Coordinates of C-alpha atoms in Angstrom, one line a residue:
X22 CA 0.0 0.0 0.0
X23 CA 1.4 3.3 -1.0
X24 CA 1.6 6.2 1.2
X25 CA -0.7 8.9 0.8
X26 CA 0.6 11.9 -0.2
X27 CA 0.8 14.7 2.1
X28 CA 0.5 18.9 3.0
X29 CA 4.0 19.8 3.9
X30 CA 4.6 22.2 7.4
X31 CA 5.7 25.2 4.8
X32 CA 2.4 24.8 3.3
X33 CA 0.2 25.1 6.3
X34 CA 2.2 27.6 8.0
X35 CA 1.4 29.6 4.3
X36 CA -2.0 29.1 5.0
X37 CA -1.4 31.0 8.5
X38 CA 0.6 33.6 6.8
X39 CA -2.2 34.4 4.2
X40 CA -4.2 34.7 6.9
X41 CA -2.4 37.1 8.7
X42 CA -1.5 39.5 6.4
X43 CA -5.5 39.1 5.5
X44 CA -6.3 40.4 8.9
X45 CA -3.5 43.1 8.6
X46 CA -5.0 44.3 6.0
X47 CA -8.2 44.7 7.5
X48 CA -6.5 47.7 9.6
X49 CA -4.4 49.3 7.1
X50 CA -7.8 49.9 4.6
X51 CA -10.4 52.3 6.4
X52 CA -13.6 50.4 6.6
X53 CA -15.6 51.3 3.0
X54 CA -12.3 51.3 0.8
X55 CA -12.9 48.3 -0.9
X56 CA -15.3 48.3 -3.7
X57 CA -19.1 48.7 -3.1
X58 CA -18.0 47.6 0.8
X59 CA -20.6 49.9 2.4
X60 CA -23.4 48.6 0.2
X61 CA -22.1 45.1 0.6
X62 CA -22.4 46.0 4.6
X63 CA -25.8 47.4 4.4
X64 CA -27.5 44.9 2.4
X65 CA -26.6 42.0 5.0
X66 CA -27.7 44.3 8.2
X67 CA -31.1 44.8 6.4
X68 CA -31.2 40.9 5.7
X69 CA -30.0 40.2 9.2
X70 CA -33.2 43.0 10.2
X71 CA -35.6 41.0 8.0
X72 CA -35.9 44.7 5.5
X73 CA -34.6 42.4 2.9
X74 CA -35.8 39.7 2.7
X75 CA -37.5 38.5 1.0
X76 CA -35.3 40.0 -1.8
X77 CA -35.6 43.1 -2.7
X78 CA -36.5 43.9 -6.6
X79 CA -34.4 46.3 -8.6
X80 CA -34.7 49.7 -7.7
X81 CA -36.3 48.8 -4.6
X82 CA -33.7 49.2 -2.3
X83 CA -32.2 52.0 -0.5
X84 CA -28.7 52.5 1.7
X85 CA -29.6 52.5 5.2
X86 CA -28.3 55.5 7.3
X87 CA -27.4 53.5 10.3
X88 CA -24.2 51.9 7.8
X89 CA -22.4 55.0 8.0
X90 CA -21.8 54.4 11.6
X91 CA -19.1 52.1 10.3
X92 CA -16.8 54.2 8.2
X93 CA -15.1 57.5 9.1
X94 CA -13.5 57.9 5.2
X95 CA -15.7 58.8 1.9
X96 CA -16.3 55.3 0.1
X97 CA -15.9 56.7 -3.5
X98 CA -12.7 57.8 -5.5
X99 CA -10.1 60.2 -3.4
X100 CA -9.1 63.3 -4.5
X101 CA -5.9 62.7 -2.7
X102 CA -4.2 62.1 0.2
X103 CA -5.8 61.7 3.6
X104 CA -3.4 62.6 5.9
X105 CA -5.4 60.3 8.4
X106 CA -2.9 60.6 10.8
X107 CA -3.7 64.0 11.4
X108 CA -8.0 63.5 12.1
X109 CA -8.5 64.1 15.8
X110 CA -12.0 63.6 15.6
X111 CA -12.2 59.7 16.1
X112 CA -14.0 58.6 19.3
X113 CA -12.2 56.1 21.5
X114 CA -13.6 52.8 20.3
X115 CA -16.4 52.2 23.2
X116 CA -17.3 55.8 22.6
X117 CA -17.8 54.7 18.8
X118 CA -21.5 54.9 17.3
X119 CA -24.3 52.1 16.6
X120 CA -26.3 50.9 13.7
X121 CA -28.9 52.4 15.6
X122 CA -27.8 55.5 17.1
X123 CA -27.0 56.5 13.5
X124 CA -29.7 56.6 12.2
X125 CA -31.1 52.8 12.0
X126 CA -33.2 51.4 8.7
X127 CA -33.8 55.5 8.0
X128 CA -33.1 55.8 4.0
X129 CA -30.0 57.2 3.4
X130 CA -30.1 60.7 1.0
X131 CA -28.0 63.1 -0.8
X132 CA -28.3 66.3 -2.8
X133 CA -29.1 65.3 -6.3
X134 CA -28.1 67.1 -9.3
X135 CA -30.9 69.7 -9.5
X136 CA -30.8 70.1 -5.9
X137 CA -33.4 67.6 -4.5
X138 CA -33.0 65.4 -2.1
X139 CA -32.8 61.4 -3.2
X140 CA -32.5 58.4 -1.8
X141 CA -29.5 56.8 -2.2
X142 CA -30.3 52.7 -3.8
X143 CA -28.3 49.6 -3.1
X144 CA -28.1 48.7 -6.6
X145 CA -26.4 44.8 -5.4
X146 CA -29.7 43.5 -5.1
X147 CA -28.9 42.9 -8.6
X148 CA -27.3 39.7 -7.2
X149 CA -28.6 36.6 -6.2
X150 CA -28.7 36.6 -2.1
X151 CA -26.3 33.7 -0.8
X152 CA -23.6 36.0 0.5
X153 CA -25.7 38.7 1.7
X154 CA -27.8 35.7 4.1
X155 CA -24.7 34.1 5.1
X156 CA -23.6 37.3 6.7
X157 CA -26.5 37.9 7.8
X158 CA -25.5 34.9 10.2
X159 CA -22.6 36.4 11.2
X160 CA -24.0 39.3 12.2
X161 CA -26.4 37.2 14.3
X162 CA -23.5 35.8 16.6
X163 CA -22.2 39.6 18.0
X164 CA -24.3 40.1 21.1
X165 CA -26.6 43.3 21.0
X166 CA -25.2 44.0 17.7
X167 CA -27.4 47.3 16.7
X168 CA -26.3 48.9 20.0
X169 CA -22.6 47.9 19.6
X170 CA -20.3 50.4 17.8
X171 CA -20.9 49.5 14.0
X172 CA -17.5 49.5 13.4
X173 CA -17.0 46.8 15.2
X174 CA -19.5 44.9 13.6
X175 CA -17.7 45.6 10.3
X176 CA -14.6 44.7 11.7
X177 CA -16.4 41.2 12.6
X178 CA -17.7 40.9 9.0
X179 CA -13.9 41.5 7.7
X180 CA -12.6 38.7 9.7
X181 CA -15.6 36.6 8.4
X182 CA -14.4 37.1 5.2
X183 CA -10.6 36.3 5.5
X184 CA -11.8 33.0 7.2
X185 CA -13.8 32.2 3.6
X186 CA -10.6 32.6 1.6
X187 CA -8.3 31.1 4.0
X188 CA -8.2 27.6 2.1
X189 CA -7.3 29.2 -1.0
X190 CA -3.3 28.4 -0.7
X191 CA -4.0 24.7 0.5
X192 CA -6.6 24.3 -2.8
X193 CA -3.9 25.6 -4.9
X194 CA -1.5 23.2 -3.5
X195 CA -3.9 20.6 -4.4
X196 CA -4.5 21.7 -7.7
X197 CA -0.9 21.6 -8.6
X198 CA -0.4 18.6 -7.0
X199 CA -3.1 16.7 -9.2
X200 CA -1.8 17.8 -12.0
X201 CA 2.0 16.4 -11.1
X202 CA 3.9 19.4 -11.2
X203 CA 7.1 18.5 -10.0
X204 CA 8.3 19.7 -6.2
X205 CA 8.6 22.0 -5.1
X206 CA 6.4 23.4 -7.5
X207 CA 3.1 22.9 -5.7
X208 CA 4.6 25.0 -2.8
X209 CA 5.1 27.9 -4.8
X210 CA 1.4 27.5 -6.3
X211 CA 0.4 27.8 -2.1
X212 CA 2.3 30.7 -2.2
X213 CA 0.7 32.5 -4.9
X214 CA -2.4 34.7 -3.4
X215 CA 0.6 36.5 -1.2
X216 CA 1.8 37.7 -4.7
X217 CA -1.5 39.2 -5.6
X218 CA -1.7 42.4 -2.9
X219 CA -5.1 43.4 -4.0
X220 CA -6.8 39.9 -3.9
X221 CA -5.5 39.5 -0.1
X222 CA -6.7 43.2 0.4
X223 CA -10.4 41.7 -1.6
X224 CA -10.5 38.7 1.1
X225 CA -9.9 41.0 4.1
X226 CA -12.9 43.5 3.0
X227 CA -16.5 42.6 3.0
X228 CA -17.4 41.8 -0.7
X229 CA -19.7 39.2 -2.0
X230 CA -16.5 38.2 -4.6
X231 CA -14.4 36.3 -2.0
X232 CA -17.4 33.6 -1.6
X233 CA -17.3 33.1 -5.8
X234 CA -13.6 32.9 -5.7
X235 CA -12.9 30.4 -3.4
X236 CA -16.0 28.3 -5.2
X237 CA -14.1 28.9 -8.6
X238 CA -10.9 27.9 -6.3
X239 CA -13.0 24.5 -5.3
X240 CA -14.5 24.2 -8.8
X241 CA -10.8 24.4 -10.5
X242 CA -9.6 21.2 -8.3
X243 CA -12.3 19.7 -8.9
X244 CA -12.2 20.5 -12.9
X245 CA -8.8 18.8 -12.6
X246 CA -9.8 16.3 -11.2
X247 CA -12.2 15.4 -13.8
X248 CA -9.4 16.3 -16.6
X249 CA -7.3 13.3 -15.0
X250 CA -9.6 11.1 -15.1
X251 CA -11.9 11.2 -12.5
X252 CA -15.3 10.8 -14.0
X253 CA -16.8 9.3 -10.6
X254 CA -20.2 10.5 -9.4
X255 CA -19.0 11.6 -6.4
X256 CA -16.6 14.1 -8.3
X257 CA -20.1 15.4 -10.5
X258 CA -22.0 16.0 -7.0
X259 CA -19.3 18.2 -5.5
X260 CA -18.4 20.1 -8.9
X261 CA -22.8 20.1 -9.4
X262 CA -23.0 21.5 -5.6
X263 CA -20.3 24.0 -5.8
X264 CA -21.8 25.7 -9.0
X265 CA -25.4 25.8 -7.6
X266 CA -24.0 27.6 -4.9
X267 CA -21.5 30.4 -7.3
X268 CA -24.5 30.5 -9.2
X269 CA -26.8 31.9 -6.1
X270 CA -23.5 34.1 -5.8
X271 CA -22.9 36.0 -8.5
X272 CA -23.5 36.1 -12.4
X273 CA -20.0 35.9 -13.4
X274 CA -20.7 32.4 -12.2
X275 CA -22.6 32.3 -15.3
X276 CA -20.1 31.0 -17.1
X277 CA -19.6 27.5 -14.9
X278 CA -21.8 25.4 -16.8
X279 CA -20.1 25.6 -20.3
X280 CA -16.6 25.6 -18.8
X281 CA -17.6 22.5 -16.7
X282 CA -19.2 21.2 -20.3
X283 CA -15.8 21.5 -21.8
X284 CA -13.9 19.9 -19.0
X285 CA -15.7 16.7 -19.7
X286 CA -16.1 16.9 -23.2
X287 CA -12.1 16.6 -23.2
X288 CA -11.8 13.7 -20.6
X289 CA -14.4 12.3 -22.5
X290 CA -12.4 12.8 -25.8
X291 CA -9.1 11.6 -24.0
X292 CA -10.7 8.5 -22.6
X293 CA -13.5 7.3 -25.4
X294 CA -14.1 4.1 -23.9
X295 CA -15.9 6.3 -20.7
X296 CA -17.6 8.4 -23.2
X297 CA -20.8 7.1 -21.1
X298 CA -19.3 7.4 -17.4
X299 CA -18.6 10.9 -18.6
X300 CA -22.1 12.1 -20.0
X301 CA -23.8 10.2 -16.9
X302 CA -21.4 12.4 -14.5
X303 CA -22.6 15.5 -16.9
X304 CA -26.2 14.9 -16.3
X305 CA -25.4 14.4 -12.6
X306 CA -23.7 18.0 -12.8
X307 CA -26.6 19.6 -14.5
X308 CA -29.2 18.5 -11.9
X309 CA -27.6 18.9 -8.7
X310 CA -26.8 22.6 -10.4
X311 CA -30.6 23.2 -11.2
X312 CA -31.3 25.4 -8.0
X313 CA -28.6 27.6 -8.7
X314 CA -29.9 27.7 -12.6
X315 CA -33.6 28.7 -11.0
X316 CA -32.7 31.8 -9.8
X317 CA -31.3 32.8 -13.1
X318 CA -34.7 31.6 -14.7
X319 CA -36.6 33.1 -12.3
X320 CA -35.1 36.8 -13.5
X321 CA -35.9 36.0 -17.0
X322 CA -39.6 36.1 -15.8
X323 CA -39.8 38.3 -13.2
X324 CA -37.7 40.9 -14.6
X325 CA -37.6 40.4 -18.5
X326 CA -33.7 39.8 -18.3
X327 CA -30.7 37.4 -17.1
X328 CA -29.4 40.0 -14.5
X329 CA -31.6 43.2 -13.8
X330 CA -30.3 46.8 -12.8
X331 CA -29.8 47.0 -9.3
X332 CA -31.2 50.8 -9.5
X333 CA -34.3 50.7 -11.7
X334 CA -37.3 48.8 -11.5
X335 CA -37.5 49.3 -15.5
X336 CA -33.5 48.5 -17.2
X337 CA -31.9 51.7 -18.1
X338 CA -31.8 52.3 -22.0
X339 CA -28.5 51.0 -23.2
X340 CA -29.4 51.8 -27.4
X341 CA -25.8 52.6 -29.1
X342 CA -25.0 56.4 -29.3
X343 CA -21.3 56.1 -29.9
X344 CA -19.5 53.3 -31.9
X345 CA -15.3 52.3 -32.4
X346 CA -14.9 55.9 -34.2
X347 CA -15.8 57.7 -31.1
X348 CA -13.0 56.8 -29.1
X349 CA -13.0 52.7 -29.3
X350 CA -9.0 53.0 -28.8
X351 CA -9.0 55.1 -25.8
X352 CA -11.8 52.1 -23.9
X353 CA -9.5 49.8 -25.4
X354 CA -6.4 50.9 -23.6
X355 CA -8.2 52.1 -20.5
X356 CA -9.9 48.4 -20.4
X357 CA -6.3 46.8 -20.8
X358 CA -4.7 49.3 -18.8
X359 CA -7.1 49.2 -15.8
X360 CA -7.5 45.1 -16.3
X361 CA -4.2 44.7 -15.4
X362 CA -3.1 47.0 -13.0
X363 CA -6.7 46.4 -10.9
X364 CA -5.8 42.9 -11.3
X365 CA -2.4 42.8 -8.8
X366 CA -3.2 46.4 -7.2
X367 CA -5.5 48.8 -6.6
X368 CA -5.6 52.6 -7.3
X369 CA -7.6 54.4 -4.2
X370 CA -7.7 57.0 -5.6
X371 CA -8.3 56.4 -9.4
X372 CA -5.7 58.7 -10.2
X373 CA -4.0 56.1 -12.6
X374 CA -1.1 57.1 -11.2
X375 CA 2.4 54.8 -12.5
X376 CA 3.4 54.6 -8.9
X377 CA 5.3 51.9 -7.4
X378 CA 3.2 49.2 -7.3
X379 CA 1.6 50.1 -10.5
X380 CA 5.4 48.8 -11.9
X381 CA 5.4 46.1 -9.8
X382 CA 2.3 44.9 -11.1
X383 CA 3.9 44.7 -14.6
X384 CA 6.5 43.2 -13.0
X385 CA 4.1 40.8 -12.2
X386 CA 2.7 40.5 -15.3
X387 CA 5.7 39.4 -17.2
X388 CA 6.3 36.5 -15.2
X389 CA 3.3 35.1 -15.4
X390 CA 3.1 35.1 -18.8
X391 CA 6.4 34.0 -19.1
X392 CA 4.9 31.4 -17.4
X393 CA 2.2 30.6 -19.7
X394 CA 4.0 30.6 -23.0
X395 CA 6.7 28.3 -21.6
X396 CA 3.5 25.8 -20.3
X397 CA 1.5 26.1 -23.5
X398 CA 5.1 25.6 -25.7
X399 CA 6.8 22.8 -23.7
X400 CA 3.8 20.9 -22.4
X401 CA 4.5 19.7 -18.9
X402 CA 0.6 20.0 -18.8
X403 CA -1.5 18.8 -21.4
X404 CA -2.0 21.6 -23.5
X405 CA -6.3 20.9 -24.1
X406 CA -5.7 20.5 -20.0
X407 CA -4.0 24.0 -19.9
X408 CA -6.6 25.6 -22.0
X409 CA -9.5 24.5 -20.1
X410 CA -8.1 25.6 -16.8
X411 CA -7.5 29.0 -18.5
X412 CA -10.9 29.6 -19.9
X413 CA -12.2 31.1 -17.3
X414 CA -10.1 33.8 -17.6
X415 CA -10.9 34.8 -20.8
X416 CA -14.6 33.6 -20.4
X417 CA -14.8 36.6 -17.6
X418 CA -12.7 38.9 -19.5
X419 CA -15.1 39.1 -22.2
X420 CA -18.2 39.3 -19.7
X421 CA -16.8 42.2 -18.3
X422 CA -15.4 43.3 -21.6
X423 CA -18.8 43.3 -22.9
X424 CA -20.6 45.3 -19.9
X425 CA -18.0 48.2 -20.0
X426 CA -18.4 48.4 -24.0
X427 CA -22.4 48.7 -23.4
X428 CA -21.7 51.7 -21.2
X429 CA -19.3 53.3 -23.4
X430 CA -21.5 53.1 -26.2
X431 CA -24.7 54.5 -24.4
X432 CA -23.0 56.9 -22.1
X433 CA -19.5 57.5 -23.5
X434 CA -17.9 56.3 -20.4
X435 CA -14.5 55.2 -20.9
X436 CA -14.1 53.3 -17.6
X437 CA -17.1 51.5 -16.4
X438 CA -16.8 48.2 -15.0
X439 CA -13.1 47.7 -15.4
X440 CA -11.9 45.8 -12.3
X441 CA -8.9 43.2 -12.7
X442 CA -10.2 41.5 -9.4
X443 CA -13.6 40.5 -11.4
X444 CA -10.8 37.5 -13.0
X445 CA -10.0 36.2 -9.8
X446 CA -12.7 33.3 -9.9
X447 CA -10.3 31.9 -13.2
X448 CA -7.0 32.2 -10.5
X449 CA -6.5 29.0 -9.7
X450 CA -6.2 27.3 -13.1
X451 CA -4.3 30.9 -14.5
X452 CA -1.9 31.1 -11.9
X453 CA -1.1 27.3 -11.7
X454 CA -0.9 26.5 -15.8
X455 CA 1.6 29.6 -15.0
X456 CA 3.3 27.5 -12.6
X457 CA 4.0 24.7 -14.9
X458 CA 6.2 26.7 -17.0
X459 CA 8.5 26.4 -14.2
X460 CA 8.6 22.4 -14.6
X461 CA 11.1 22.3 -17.5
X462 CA 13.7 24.2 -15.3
X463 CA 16.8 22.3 -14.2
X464 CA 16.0 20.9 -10.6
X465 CA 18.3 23.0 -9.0
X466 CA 16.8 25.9 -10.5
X467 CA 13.2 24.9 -10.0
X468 CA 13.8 24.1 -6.2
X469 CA 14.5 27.7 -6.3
X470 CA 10.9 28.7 -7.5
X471 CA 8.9 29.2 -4.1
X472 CA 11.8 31.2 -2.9
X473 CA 11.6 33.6 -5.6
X474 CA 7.9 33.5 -5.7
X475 CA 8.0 34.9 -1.9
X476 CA 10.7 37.6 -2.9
X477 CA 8.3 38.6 -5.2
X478 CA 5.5 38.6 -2.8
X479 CA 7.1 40.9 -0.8
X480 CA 8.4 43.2 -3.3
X481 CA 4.5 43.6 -4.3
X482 CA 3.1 44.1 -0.9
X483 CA 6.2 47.1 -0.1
X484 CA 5.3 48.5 -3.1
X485 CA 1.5 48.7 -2.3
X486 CA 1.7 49.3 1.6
X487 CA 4.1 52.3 0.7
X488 CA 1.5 53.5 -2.0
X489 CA -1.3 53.1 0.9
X490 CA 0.2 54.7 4.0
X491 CA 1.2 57.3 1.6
X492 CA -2.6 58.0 0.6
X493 CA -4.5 57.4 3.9
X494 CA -2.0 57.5 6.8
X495 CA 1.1 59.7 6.4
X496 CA 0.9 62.8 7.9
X497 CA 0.8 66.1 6.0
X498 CA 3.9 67.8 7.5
X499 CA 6.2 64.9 7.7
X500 CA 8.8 64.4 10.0
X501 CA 11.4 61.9 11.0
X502 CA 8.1 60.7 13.2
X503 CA 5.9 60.9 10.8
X504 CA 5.6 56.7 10.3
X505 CA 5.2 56.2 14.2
X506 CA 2.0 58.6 14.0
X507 CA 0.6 57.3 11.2
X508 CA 0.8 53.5 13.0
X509 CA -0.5 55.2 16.3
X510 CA -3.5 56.3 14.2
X511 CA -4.0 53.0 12.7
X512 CA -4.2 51.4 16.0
X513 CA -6.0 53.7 17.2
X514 CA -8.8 53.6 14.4
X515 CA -8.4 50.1 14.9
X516 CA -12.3 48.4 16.0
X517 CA -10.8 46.1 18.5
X518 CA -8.4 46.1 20.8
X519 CA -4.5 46.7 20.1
X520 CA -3.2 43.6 21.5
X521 CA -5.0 42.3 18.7
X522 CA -3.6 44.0 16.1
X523 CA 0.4 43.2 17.9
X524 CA -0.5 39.5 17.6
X525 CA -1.4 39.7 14.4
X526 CA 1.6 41.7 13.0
X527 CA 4.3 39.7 15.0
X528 CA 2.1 36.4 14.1
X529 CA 2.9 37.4 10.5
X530 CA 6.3 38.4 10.4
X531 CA 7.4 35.3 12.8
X532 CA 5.8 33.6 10.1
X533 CA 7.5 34.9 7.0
X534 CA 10.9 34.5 8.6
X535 CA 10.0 30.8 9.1
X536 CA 8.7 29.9 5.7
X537 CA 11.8 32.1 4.2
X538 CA 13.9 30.0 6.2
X539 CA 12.6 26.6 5.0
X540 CA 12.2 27.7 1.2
X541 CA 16.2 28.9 1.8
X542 CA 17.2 25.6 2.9
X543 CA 14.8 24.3 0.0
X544 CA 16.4 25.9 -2.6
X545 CA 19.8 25.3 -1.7
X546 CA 19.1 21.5 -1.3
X547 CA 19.5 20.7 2.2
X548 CA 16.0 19.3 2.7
X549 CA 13.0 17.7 0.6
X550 CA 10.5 19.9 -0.4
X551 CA 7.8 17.2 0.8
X552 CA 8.2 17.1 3.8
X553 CA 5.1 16.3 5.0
X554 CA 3.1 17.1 8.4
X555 CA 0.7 14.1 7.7
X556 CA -2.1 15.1 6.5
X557 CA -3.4 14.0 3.1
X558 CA -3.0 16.9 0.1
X559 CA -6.3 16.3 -0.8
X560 CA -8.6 15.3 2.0
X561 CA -11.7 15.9 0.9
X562 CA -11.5 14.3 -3.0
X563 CA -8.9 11.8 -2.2
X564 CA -9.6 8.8 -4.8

């Protein structure tokens, strides 16, 4: 009996260090700077309140003013630097206000354009309600938690949402793994969402996308595991119950089916005596998936269309005013340009500015697809494997692709829609087909992969923290103290206590000194880079 194969220590004490620099994160970002975060907030504190649910219909449903309890920062784009250090206005944190105290269930307004007041809509009922309930629960387990200072509460929600994405490292491990990369290649793959600053800053923010990604994370394994062979039942149900639940997520989920279609359609090719096995496990995909497909349905005749506009009952009219001639070119570049960089960073302040870690994410880019024309070109992957574990990339591309264009061409906007992170359900496949063009390497260079993957890591995250601090924390007049006020006014704004905060930060760095020192000893061959701490690599899908 062979031994099964196992997690090595390095990759669980990853998994730690993802975690922590998740939770770190939740500090550094002032609650409301991540995309649509307030909204995201509100909509589970009116399901938790019952004022949503049943779910709302488009244009139905309004910003609460008790959310802005939570957030002391404006949650659209900055003119600039905050100079947070310098606010003196922040309560001590038991002096901090409630959901209530602020206003409760009121509708939020605001000015309009002509001078009225307006409500102020939550256009993400646009999406189906899975997330929004499930934090609804969360909400549900801090005691008196309208009274309790909302930031708090947020805070809470935050650390909810790092604990969703913590497995993504171990399922990339996996992933790799399946597919017989060599060592210590499936390390490095663990290592990769510590080289993507703004998806660990996404997972440490309360946003429905970290539940879809770390189901597109579960469906990629599972894909794999289907493109090597596994055409079991068992394998159908999971990858059938996993889409029925990224389909009562979010639309980009959408695309699922046909990618899960083509998965099989190539095992089945591969392996034409289980042509049957693989059509039953098909069917067994599609019906488990049906709930999830229902909702979808279920817009088509409520609403008159797949995904309806969160902010008007009746869609808005998208008829073509502008075409290629009117500036196609410009959307063109601003769609690659803001694709990419959105895609590794994020630009607070939408100033497009070529800062440091707008380099570093070019940086970035170049290696991995470096990566991908070595994998696709030398084959240590099949390449109708390696194109199926990449569609999803360009599947999403061209869904958000298609909704900016619609916008341009109605409205002239050059910018709508354009976020890199909406690619992050496709990660796991992209980043570990990337991987494998690290497998033709000379061993000694290959053992030297994690290491550099970490170097990188790090380089991407000084480069963003030092973009950060210098827009929300740094002090306007400087100093040679100016960093030691700008971390007094982090903990300070910080929702719970600082000893919290301590632990985390000296968790983390004892952490990265620890991994750097086993990758080291990795790469200059004084240990096996499978060492294992007994546990199976694969628990869950283990054949």
């Amino acid at each position: 009996m062979t031994r099964p194969r196992t997690v090595p220590v390095v990759v669980w004490l990853i998994v730690l260090l993802h975690l922590a620099v998740m939770l770190g994160q939740t500090a550094v970002f002032p609650n409301v700077r991540s995309p649509d975060e307030r909204q995201h907030v509100d909509l589970i504190l009116q399901v938790r309140q019952g004022d949503a649910w049943p779910w709302p219909g488009p244009g139905t449903s309004y910003v609460t003013q008790g959310v802005t309890a939570g957030g002391f920062v404006e949650p659209d784009s900055l003119d600039g630097p905050q100079h947070l250090a310098d606010r003196e206005d922040i309560p001590e944190r038991d002096e901090r206000s409630s959901y209530l105290e602020s206003g409760g269930s009121a509708t939020m307004t605001v000015e309009g354009p002509d001078g009225d007041v307006v409500p102020v809509f939550n256009q993400l009922v646009q999406h189906p309600p899975l997330y929004y309930v499930l934090g609804a629960g969360v909400v549900g387990l801090v005691p008196d938690w309208q009274d309790a200072p909302l930031d708090r509460v947020w805070l809470s929600l935050r650390w909810w949402n790092a604990l969703l994405a913590l497995p993504l490292p171990l399922l990339l491990f996996a992933a790799a793994r399946r597919l017989r990369l060599p060592d210590p290649l499936p390390v490095a793959a663990a290592l990769v969402p510590l080289a993507v600053p703004e998806l660990t800053h996404l997972e440490s923010a309360v946003n429905n996308d970290n539940l879809l990604v770390i189901l597109g994370a579960c469906a990629t394994l599972l894909v794999i595991r289907v493109l090597t062979g596994d055409l079991t039942r068992r394998t159908a149900v999971l990858l059938g119950l996993v889409t029925m639940l990224a389909l009562l997520t979010k639309g980009f989920a959408l695309m699922f089916p046909a990618w899960i279609a083509l998965a099989y359609l190539v095992a089945a090719y591969r392996r034409r005596e289980r042509f049957g096995a693989a059509l039953t496990s098909l069917l067994v995909v599609a019906v488990v998936t049906l709930p999830g497909v229902a909702w979808w349905v279920r817009n088509v005749v409520v609403h008159g269309m797949l995904q309806p506009h969160g902010t008007h009952a009746t869609p808005p009219d998208l008829t073509p005013v502008y075409g290629w001639s009117d500036g196609g070119f410009t959307w063109l570049g601003r769609f690659t340009e803001r694709m990419i960089t959105l895609f590794f960073v994020q630009d607070h302040a939408a100033a497009r500015e070529h800062d440091a870690s707008w380099w570093m994410a070019r940086v970035a880019l170049v290696v991995v697809l470096a990566g991908l024309v070595t994998a696709l070109v030398r084959r240590p992957v099949p390449r109708l494997d390696a194109l199926v574990l990449l569609f999803p990339v360009p599947a999403l591309a061209g869904m958000v692709a298609r909704g900016s264009w619609e916008q341009f061409a109605a409205f002239h906007d050059f910018g709508a829609a354009q976020q890199g992170r909406y690619l992050y359900t496709g990660l796991v496949g992209l980043m570990v087909v990337a991987l494998a063009g690290a497998s033709p390497l000379r061993a000694a260079w290959r053992r030297a992969v994690p290491l550099a993957l970490l170097v990188l890591a790090g380089g991407m995250h000084l480069a963003y923290q030092h973009d950060v601090w210098r827009l929300y924390w740094m002090p306007y007049d400087g100093g040679p103290d100016a960093f030691g006020r700008a971390v007094a006014a982090v903990a300070h704004w910080y929702a719970f206590p600082g000893a919290v905060l301590v632990t985390v930060v000296a968790g983390g760095l004892a952490l990265c000194a620890a991994i750097a020192f086993s990758l080291t000893r990795t790469a200059l061959g004084e240990r096996r880079p499978d060492r294992a701490a007994g546990v199976d690599a694969d628990p869950l899908l283990a054949a």
